[in-house]
XYZ file of C-alpha atoms in Angstrom:
379
model
C 29.267 106.344 152.315
C 30.796 103.633 154.476
C 29.012 100.463 155.470
C 29.635 98.966 158.938
C 27.301 96.021 158.740
C 28.930 92.734 157.765
C 27.494 89.439 156.748
C 28.810 86.128 158.068
C 27.839 83.032 156.073
C 27.161 79.683 157.774
C 30.065 77.450 158.682
C 29.014 74.810 156.249
C 29.373 77.235 153.396
C 32.762 78.388 154.610
C 34.041 74.855 154.903
C 32.743 73.931 151.527
C 34.871 76.704 150.029
C 37.991 75.265 151.640
C 38.545 78.149 154.142
C 39.110 77.676 157.883
C 36.428 79.126 160.171
C 38.894 81.312 161.997
C 40.403 82.918 158.912
C 38.855 85.651 156.772
C 35.790 83.979 155.411
C 34.884 84.709 151.778
C 31.243 85.400 151.007
C 29.286 82.554 149.550
C 29.123 82.281 145.804
C 25.850 83.629 144.592
C 25.878 81.900 141.181
C 26.924 78.275 141.219
C 26.647 75.569 138.595
C 22.851 75.765 138.364
C 21.282 77.785 135.588
C 18.629 79.198 137.967
C 19.333 80.544 141.433
C 18.193 83.278 143.807
C 20.330 86.423 143.988
C 19.899 88.520 147.192
C 20.188 91.887 145.497
C 19.211 93.756 148.696
C 22.607 92.901 150.221
C 24.315 94.968 147.521
C 22.418 98.178 148.296
C 22.532 98.853 152.042
C 22.423 102.603 152.423
C 20.597 102.625 155.785
C 20.782 100.707 159.026
C 17.564 98.841 158.272
C 17.406 98.014 154.600
C 14.154 96.974 153.065
C 14.204 93.314 152.074
C 12.334 92.813 148.830
C 11.188 89.329 147.834
C 12.861 88.331 144.628
C 12.034 85.593 142.227
C 14.538 83.319 140.580
C 16.771 84.992 138.019
C 17.643 83.109 134.852
C 21.331 83.267 134.013
C 22.436 82.108 130.585
C 25.561 79.993 130.307
C 28.684 81.143 128.541
C 29.329 80.308 124.942
C 32.024 77.885 123.747
C 32.058 75.986 127.084
C 30.132 72.919 125.988
C 27.066 73.972 127.943
C 23.766 74.415 126.192
C 21.873 77.617 127.101
C 18.329 77.487 128.318
C 15.896 78.265 125.478
C 14.107 81.582 125.884
C 11.261 83.362 124.246
C 11.887 84.527 120.666
C 12.290 88.245 120.266
C 9.497 89.579 118.035
C 10.614 91.470 114.978
C 9.205 94.972 114.994
C 7.795 96.080 111.695
C 6.988 99.599 110.727
C 3.268 100.309 111.210
C 1.325 100.596 107.999
C -0.581 103.793 107.226
C -4.197 103.767 108.319
C -7.153 105.712 106.951
C -10.641 106.213 108.293
C -11.987 102.684 108.938
C -15.484 103.796 107.913
C -14.196 105.142 104.605
C -14.708 102.332 102.107
C -16.023 102.264 98.585
C -19.738 101.580 98.167
C -22.013 101.930 95.119
C -23.934 105.157 94.742
C -27.632 105.345 93.947
C -28.155 106.224 90.289
C -30.990 105.781 87.807
C -30.960 104.780 84.161
C -30.613 107.608 81.679
C -34.176 107.062 80.459
C -35.466 108.441 83.759
C -33.568 111.695 83.232
C -34.791 112.003 79.662
C -38.363 111.417 80.773
C -38.105 114.025 83.519
C -36.613 116.572 81.108
C -39.337 115.929 78.548
C -41.984 116.354 81.228
C -40.476 119.684 82.210
C -40.545 120.949 78.639
C -44.119 119.765 78.181
C -45.170 121.498 81.382
C -43.623 124.755 80.249
C -45.405 124.506 76.883
C -48.753 123.780 78.509
C -48.305 126.673 80.923
C -47.584 128.996 78.006
C -50.755 127.809 76.257
C -52.686 128.216 79.481
C -51.543 131.816 79.803
C -52.533 132.514 76.192
C -48.992 133.358 75.145
C -48.805 131.033 72.163
C -48.452 132.794 68.836
C -51.650 133.143 66.834
C -52.488 130.670 64.057
C -51.123 129.297 61.908
C -47.867 129.331 63.964
C -49.665 128.257 67.143
C -51.073 125.161 65.464
C -47.543 123.787 65.061
C -47.606 122.731 68.717
C -50.839 120.786 68.246
C -52.779 122.902 70.737
C -56.022 124.726 70.009
C -56.245 128.464 70.487
C -56.994 129.492 74.046
C -57.657 133.083 75.013
C -55.730 133.413 78.266
C -55.673 136.332 80.627
C -51.854 136.727 80.887
C -49.390 135.460 83.448
C -50.588 135.094 86.969
C -49.226 133.617 90.177
C -50.340 130.113 89.213
C -48.612 130.425 85.870
C -45.324 131.470 87.442
C -45.529 128.547 89.872
C -46.139 126.172 86.979
C -43.183 127.651 85.115
C -40.950 127.206 88.157
C -41.968 123.575 88.640
C -41.544 122.732 84.989
C -38.160 124.446 84.858
C -36.856 122.628 87.933
C -38.094 119.290 86.592
C -36.486 119.854 83.206
C -33.196 121.100 84.705
C -33.001 118.140 87.093
C -33.796 115.672 84.316
C -31.363 116.956 81.734
C -28.751 118.219 84.212
C -28.348 114.817 85.862
C -27.618 112.933 82.653
C -24.119 111.465 82.581
C -22.250 108.967 80.447
C -20.389 106.241 82.297
C -17.256 104.954 80.556
C -15.417 101.696 80.966
C -12.390 102.134 83.209
C -13.653 105.412 84.708
C -15.594 106.057 87.898
C -17.147 108.979 89.748
C -16.812 109.632 93.442
C -19.888 111.486 94.714
C -20.116 113.667 97.786
C -22.496 116.112 99.395
C -21.543 118.787 101.940
C -18.210 117.083 102.570
C -19.714 113.608 103.064
C -18.971 110.611 100.872
C -22.132 109.434 99.097
C -20.839 106.568 96.965
C -18.984 105.612 93.778
C -20.445 105.148 90.294
C -18.727 102.425 88.247
C -21.626 101.716 85.867
C -21.346 102.408 82.138
C -23.776 103.824 79.633
C -26.261 106.674 79.971
C -27.088 107.307 83.633
C -28.921 109.825 85.722
C -26.990 111.098 88.723
C -28.313 113.593 91.201
C -27.081 116.950 89.834
C -26.707 118.329 93.372
C -23.914 115.854 94.156
C -20.393 117.010 93.181
C -18.515 114.459 91.062
C -14.819 113.623 91.016
C -13.655 111.498 88.126
C -11.026 108.809 88.800
C -9.283 106.395 86.463
C -9.668 102.771 87.645
C -7.930 101.112 84.689
C -4.707 99.156 84.963
C -1.983 101.773 84.621
C 1.793 101.813 84.409
C 4.181 104.517 85.463
C 7.799 104.814 84.367
C 9.705 106.802 86.937
C 12.581 109.153 86.462
C 16.076 108.155 87.636
C 15.847 107.658 91.403
C 18.741 107.250 93.861
C 19.508 103.731 95.093
C 22.438 101.612 96.279
C 23.856 98.212 95.366
C 24.694 95.494 97.949
C 28.176 97.028 98.357
C 26.791 100.490 99.134
C 27.676 101.981 95.742
C 25.420 104.846 94.625
C 23.114 104.010 91.699
C 20.462 105.654 89.570
C 17.488 103.348 88.945
C 14.479 103.743 86.656
C 11.542 101.537 87.683
C 8.321 100.537 85.950
C 5.286 100.381 88.263
C 2.066 98.585 87.272
C -0.844 99.630 89.482
C -4.507 100.574 89.641
C -6.991 102.220 91.997
C -8.835 99.485 93.886
C -10.801 101.566 96.433
C -11.797 104.922 94.974
C -13.039 106.336 98.281
C -9.757 105.778 100.112
C -7.607 106.778 97.147
C -9.340 110.123 96.571
C -10.614 111.021 100.047
C -8.224 109.173 102.360
C -5.051 110.942 101.154
C -4.233 114.174 99.393
C -2.883 112.749 96.101
C -2.620 109.005 95.572
C -0.246 109.324 92.577
C 2.214 111.439 94.569
C 1.918 109.002 97.472
C 2.725 106.065 95.178
C 5.789 107.873 93.820
C 7.102 108.586 97.309
C 6.505 104.974 98.409
C 8.582 103.726 95.462
C 11.386 106.130 96.336
C 11.325 105.038 99.987
C 11.437 101.354 98.975
C 14.464 101.982 96.743
C 16.259 103.456 99.750
C 15.654 100.221 101.712
C 16.255 97.535 99.053
C 19.716 97.140 97.453
C 19.644 96.745 93.674
C 22.196 94.788 91.684
C 24.164 96.840 89.186
C 24.268 96.123 85.464
C 27.289 93.876 85.881
C 25.844 91.903 88.805
C 24.120 88.563 88.915
C 21.271 87.820 86.538
C 18.802 87.131 89.338
C 19.783 90.214 91.326
C 17.437 92.584 89.505
C 14.575 90.082 89.684
C 15.014 89.588 93.421
C 15.171 93.332 93.954
C 11.986 93.766 91.903
C 10.147 91.183 94.000
C 11.221 92.901 97.216
C 10.237 96.315 95.874
C 6.843 95.001 94.780
C 6.174 93.512 98.194
C 7.167 96.649 100.108
C 5.277 99.104 97.887
C 2.158 96.896 97.818
C 2.103 96.771 101.627
C 2.473 100.551 101.868
C -0.227 101.419 99.327
C -2.852 98.766 100.110
C -4.399 100.683 103.073
C -5.033 103.735 100.869
C -6.881 101.877 98.125
C -4.043 101.527 95.585
C -3.179 98.038 94.323
C 0.385 97.526 93.059
C 1.113 94.528 90.834
C 4.756 95.016 89.884
C 7.698 97.306 90.615
C 10.596 96.292 88.373
C 13.885 98.112 87.674
C 14.207 98.668 83.917
C 17.462 100.637 83.904
C 20.251 100.506 86.478
C 23.347 102.636 86.157
C 25.965 104.054 88.460
C 25.641 107.562 89.796
C 27.664 110.215 87.907
C 30.010 110.755 90.831
C 31.120 107.094 90.855
C 30.587 106.056 87.215
C 34.057 107.182 86.081
C 35.836 105.364 88.910
C 33.874 102.152 88.307
C 34.640 102.328 84.577
C 38.371 102.671 85.236
C 38.257 99.770 87.661
C 36.530 97.541 85.129
C 39.008 98.483 82.398
C 41.896 97.696 84.736
C 40.406 94.337 85.685
C 39.827 93.442 82.028
C 43.392 94.444 81.116
C 44.773 92.376 83.993
C 42.826 89.313 82.833
C 44.055 89.747 79.276
C 47.660 90.121 80.410
C 47.421 87.051 82.632
C 45.975 85.005 79.768
C 48.672 86.213 77.358
C 51.454 85.506 79.852
C 50.163 82.004 80.485
C 50.077 81.198 76.765
C 53.601 82.613 76.272
C 54.999 80.537 79.146
C 53.337 77.407 77.807
C 54.762 78.038 74.320
C 58.302 78.646 75.639
C 58.165 75.534 77.815
C 56.928 73.382 74.947
C 59.646 74.698 72.608
C 62.518 74.136 75.062
C 61.213 70.673 75.989
C 61.022 69.571 72.372
C 64.525 70.866 71.571
C 66.137 69.093 74.509
C 64.087 65.895 74.222
C 64.938 65.317 70.562
C 68.599 66.046 71.184
C 68.803 68.969 68.821
C 70.720 71.114 71.318
C 72.696 70.535 74.477
C 71.904 73.228 77.007
C 73.433 73.991 80.358
C 71.768 76.305 82.917
C 73.152 79.496 81.392
C 72.235 78.553 77.823
C 68.747 77.468 78.976
C 68.140 80.858 80.614
C 69.307 82.717 77.519
C 67.084 80.611 75.255
C 64.060 81.088 77.494
C 64.621 84.852 77.538
C 64.980 85.086 73.758
C 61.920 82.924 73.119
C 59.847 84.980 75.573
C 60.863 88.221 73.866
C 60.061 86.770 70.456
C 56.630 85.424 71.442
C 55.641 88.632 73.217
C 56.759 90.763 70.265
C 54.779 88.554 67.931
C 51.627 89.128 70.025
C 52.088 92.891 69.909
C 52.669 93.261 73.656
C 55.604 95.117 75.260
C 58.093 93.017 77.155
């Protein structure tokens, strides 16, 4: 598409550029020495006869580097972090309602007593002297009726609820209770307790635990493949989120450790002493941030064994052997040269021999061969 409309700048601008008014006038410079100026962008896009002029604000143009000009400070670019996993905000651990174990024992005893009394009331106790063992006098009943069956049902339910709800709370263990898919609370108390027998229980270990992983893939700062075994110290802090917020909190912890190893480089066995410690601190921080929203508290993630992957272990071993051999040869050669130099200097200084250039070269060669042979190294 061709454009027939032209733009003629004012004469003052043409003269300031050093161009005569009659000659071909260059367009005015849009960006001058100021750091902020207005750029008429609508002049660059004129597809129609009547372009739409859009009001533009000042555009900030940064200065070039290495020109002695200081750029205008701008807003810092925020660092985007990966969003942490989120669970149901209403899902948080809270204590469940339980009773002491004495209440369950009392209810069970009442149920048994009610059943015994109902049997006596119906006249079903064995005749004396066996009936006197219960401490009840003989009563000639008329058999089981509707009232007797109702009394039996009530006594049985009371006894089953009393004895069926008894539970023993242990130190370091907890129960997560639920009813019809709804979280009802967590029991962390110890001793003999009575818990509603209608509530399903899920036992969870809340002690401080450690997990030694299998060899996981990792890399060193140079990108070399490694196999790392880590020791993780952790515990369940929020039982509701750990058991109900995710499918399996132990599997989730294992996958978080593996993902952190893929992001944090680990120093190899021959690296710096503080490399493994720094990597452990970084791993601990990353895994703790990932597992905190799901109720798992991580205290330490430390590499306990770092070794090269099988596909690169042989090559790294050969490289280390070659480097060690090169250092030994360099040390041996330096000692041989020092010994030869000291020997020749002493011979010439004390006047024992008179050597010209040829004789000096021959003596140096013979001494070098002798010293190297004495050290067991080939010449």
